PDB file of C-alpha atoms in Angstrom:
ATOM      1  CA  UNK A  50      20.170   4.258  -0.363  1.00  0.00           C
ATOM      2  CA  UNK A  51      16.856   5.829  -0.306  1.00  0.00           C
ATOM      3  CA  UNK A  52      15.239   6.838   3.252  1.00  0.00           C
ATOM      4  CA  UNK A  53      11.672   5.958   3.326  1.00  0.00           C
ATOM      5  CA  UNK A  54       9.417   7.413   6.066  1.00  0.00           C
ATOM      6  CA  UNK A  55       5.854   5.928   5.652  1.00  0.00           C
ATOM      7  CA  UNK A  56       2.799   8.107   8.103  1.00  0.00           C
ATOM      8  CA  UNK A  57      -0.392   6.494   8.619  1.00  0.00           C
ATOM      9  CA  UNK A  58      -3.507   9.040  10.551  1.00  0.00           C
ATOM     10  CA  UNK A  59      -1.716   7.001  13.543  1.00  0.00           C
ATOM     11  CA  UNK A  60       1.591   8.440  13.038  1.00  0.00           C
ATOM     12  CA  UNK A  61       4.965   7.337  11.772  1.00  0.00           C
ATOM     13  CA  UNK A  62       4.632   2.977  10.675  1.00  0.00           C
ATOM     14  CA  UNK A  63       7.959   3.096   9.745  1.00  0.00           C
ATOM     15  CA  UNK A  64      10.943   4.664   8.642  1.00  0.00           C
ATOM     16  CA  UNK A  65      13.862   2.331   6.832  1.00  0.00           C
ATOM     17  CA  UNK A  66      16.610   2.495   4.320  1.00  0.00           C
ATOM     18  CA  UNK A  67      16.020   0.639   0.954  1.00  0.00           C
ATOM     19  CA  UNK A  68      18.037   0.287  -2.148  1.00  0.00           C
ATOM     20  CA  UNK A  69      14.402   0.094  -4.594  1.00  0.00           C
ATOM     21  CA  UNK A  70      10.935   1.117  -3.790  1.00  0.00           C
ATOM     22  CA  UNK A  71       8.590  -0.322  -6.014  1.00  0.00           C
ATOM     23  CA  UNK A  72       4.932   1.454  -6.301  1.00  0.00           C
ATOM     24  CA  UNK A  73       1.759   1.276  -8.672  1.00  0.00           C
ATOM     25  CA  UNK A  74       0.836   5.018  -9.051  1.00  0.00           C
ATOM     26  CA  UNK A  75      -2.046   6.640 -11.236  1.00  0.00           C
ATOM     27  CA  UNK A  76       0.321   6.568 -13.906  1.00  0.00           C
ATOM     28  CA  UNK A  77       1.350   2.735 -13.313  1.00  0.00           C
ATOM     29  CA  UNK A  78       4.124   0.861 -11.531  1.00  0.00           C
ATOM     30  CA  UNK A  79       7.069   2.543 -11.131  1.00  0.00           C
ATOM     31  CA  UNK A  80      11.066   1.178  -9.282  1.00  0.00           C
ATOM     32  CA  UNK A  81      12.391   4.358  -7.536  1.00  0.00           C
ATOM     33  CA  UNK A  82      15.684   3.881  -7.085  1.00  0.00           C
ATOM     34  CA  UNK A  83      18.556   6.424  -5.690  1.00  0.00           C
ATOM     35  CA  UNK A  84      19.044   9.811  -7.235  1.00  0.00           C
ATOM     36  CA  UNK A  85      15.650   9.417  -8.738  1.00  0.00           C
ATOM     37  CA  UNK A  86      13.847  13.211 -10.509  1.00  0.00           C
ATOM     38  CA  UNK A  87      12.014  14.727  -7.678  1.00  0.00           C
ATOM     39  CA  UNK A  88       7.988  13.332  -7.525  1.00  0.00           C
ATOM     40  CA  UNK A  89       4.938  14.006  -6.073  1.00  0.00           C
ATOM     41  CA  UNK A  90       2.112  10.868  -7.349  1.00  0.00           C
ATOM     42  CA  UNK A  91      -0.832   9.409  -5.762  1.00  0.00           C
ATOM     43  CA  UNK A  92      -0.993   5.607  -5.366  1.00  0.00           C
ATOM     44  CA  UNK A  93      -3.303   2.906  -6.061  1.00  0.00           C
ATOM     45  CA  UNK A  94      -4.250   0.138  -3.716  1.00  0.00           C
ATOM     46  CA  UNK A  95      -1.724  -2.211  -4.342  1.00  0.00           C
ATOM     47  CA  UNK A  96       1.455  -4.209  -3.195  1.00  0.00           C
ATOM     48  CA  UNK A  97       4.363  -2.257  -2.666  1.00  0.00           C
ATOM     49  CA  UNK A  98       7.935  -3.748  -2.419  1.00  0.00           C
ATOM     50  CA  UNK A  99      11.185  -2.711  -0.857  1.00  0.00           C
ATOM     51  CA  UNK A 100      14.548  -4.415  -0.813  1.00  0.00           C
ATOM     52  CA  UNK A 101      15.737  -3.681   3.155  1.00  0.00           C
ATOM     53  CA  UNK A 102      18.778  -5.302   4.870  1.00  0.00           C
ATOM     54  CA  UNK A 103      19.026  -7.275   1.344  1.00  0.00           C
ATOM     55  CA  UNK A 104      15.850  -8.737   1.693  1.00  0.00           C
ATOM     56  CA  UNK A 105      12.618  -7.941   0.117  1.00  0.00           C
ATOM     57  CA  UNK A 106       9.637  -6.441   2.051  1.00  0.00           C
ATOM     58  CA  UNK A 107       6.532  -6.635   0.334  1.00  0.00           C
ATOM     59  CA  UNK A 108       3.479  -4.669   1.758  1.00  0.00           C
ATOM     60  CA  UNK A 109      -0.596  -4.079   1.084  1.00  0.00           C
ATOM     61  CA  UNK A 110      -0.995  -0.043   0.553  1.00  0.00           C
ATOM     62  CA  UNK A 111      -4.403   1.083   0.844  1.00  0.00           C
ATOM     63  CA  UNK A 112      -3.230   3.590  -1.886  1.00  0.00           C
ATOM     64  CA  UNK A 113      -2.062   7.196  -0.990  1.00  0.00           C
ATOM     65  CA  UNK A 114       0.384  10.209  -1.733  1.00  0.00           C
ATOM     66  CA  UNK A 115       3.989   9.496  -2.509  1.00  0.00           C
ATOM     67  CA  UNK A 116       6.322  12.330  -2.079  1.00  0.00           C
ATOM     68  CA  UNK A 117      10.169  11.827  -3.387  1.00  0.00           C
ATOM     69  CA  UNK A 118      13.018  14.357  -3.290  1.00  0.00           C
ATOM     70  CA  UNK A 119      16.752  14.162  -2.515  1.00  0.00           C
ATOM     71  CA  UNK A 120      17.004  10.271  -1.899  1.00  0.00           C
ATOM     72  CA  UNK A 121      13.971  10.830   0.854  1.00  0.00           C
ATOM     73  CA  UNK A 122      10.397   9.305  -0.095  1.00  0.00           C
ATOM     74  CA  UNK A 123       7.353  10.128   2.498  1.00  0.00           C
ATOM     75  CA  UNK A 124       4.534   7.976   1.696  1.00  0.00           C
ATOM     76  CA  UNK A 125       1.360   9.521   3.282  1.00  0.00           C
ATOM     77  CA  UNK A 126      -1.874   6.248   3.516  1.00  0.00           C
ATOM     78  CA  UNK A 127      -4.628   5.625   5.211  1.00  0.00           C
ATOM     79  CA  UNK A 128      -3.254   2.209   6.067  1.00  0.00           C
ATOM     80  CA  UNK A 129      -0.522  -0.361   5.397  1.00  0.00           C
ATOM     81  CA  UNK A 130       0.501  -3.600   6.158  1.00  0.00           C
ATOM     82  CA  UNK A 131       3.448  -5.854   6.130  1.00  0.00           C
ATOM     83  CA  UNK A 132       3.215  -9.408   4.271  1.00  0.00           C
ATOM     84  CA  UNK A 133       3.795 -10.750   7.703  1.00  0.00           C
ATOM     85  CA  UNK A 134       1.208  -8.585   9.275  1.00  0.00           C
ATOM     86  CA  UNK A 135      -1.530  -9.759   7.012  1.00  0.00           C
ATOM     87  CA  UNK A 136      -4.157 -11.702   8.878  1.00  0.00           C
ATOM     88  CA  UNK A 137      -5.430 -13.919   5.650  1.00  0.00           C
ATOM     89  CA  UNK A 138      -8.742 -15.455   7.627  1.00  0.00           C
ATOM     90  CA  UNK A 139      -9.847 -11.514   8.450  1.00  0.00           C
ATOM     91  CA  UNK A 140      -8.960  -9.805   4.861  1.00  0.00           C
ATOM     92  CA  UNK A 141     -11.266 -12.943   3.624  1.00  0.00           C
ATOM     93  CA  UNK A 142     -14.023 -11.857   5.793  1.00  0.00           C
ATOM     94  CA  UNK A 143     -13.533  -8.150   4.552  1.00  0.00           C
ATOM     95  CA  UNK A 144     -13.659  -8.880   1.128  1.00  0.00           C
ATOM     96  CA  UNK A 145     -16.956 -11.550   1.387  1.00  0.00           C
ATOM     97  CA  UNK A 146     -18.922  -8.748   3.681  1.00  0.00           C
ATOM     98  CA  UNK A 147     -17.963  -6.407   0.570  1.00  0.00           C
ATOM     99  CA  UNK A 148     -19.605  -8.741  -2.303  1.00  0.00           C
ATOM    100  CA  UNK A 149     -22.263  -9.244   0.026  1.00  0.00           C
ATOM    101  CA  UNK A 150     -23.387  -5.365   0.403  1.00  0.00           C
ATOM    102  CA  UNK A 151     -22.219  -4.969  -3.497  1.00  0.00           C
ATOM    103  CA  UNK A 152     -24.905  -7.085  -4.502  1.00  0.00           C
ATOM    104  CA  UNK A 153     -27.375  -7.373  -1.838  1.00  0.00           C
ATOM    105  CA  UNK A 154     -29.561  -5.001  -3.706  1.00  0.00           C
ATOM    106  CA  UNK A 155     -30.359  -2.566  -1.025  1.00  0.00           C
ATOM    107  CA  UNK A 156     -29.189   0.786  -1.968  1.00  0.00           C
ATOM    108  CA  UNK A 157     -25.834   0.799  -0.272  1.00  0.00           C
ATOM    109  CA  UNK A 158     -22.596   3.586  -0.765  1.00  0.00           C
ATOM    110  CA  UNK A 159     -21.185   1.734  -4.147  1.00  0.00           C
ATOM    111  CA  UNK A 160     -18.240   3.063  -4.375  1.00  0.00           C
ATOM    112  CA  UNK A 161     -17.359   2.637  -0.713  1.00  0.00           C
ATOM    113  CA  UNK A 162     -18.204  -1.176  -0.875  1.00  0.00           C
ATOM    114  CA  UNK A 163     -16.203  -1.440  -3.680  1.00  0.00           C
ATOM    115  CA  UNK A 164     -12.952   0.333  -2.349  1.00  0.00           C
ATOM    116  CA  UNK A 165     -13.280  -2.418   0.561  1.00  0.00           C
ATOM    117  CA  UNK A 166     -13.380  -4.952  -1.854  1.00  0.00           C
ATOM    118  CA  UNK A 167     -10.004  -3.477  -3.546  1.00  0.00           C
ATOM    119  CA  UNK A 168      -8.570  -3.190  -0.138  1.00  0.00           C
ATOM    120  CA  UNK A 169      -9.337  -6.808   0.746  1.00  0.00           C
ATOM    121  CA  UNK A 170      -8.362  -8.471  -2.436  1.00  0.00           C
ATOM    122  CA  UNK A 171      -5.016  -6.437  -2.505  1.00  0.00           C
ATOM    123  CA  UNK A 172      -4.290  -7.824   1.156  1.00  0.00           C
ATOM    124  CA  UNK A 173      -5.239 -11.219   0.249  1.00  0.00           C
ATOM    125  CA  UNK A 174      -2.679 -11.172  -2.677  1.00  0.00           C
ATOM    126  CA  UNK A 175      -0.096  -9.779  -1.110  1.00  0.00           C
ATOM    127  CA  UNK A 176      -0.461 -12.458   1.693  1.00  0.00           C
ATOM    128  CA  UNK A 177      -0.653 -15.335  -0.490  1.00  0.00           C
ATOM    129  CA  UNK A 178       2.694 -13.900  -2.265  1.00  0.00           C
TER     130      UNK A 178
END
């Protein structure tokens, strides 16, 4: 089993066992699985999956640093959430106020607009499975 420890700005989110932890990093999507080579990656904003108590756990990573060593991964993001914890009718409203100030035309911080919009969409499809 691996030990996963994920810390938000607001501390420790949570710390589980899993058998596979399933990442997109710069580099593209990798399964980390026990006795894995030692790793230090950033990742994107994407879905990330564990298998915990049996079950699969599927979460909305607002990208971040992965650090793996010695069957221990720390994830380090600016935020996560569960599927469950997903509120669909809010990441909708994040990701229409983004196209709105994307192409509103009034000079606007681009790339920050656009990193919403990532954000958003990745919660929206890790909601809707």
């Amino acid at each position: 089993m691996i030990k996963c420890e994920i810390v938000t700005p607001y501390g420790i989110y949570k710390v589980f066992d899993t058998k596979i932890l399933n990442v997109v990093t710069i580099d593209g999507e990798r399964g980390i699985l026990k006795r894995h080579t030692p790793l230090v990656t950033m990742l994107k904003i994407s879905k990330m999956s564990t298998i915990e108590d049996g079950e699969r756990k599927e979460y909305a990573i607002s990208g971040g640093l992965l650090y793996f060593e010695n069957d221990k991964a720390r994830i380090l993001t600016d935020a996560i959430e569960s599927k469950d914890e997903i509120d669909l009718e809010r990441a909708l409203n994040s990701k229409e106020r983004a196209q709105e100030r994307m192409n509103s035309g009034i000079e606007i911080d681009y790339l920050r607009a656009e990193l919403s919009l990532k954000r958003a969409i990745n919660r929206i499809d890790v909601k809707n499975g």
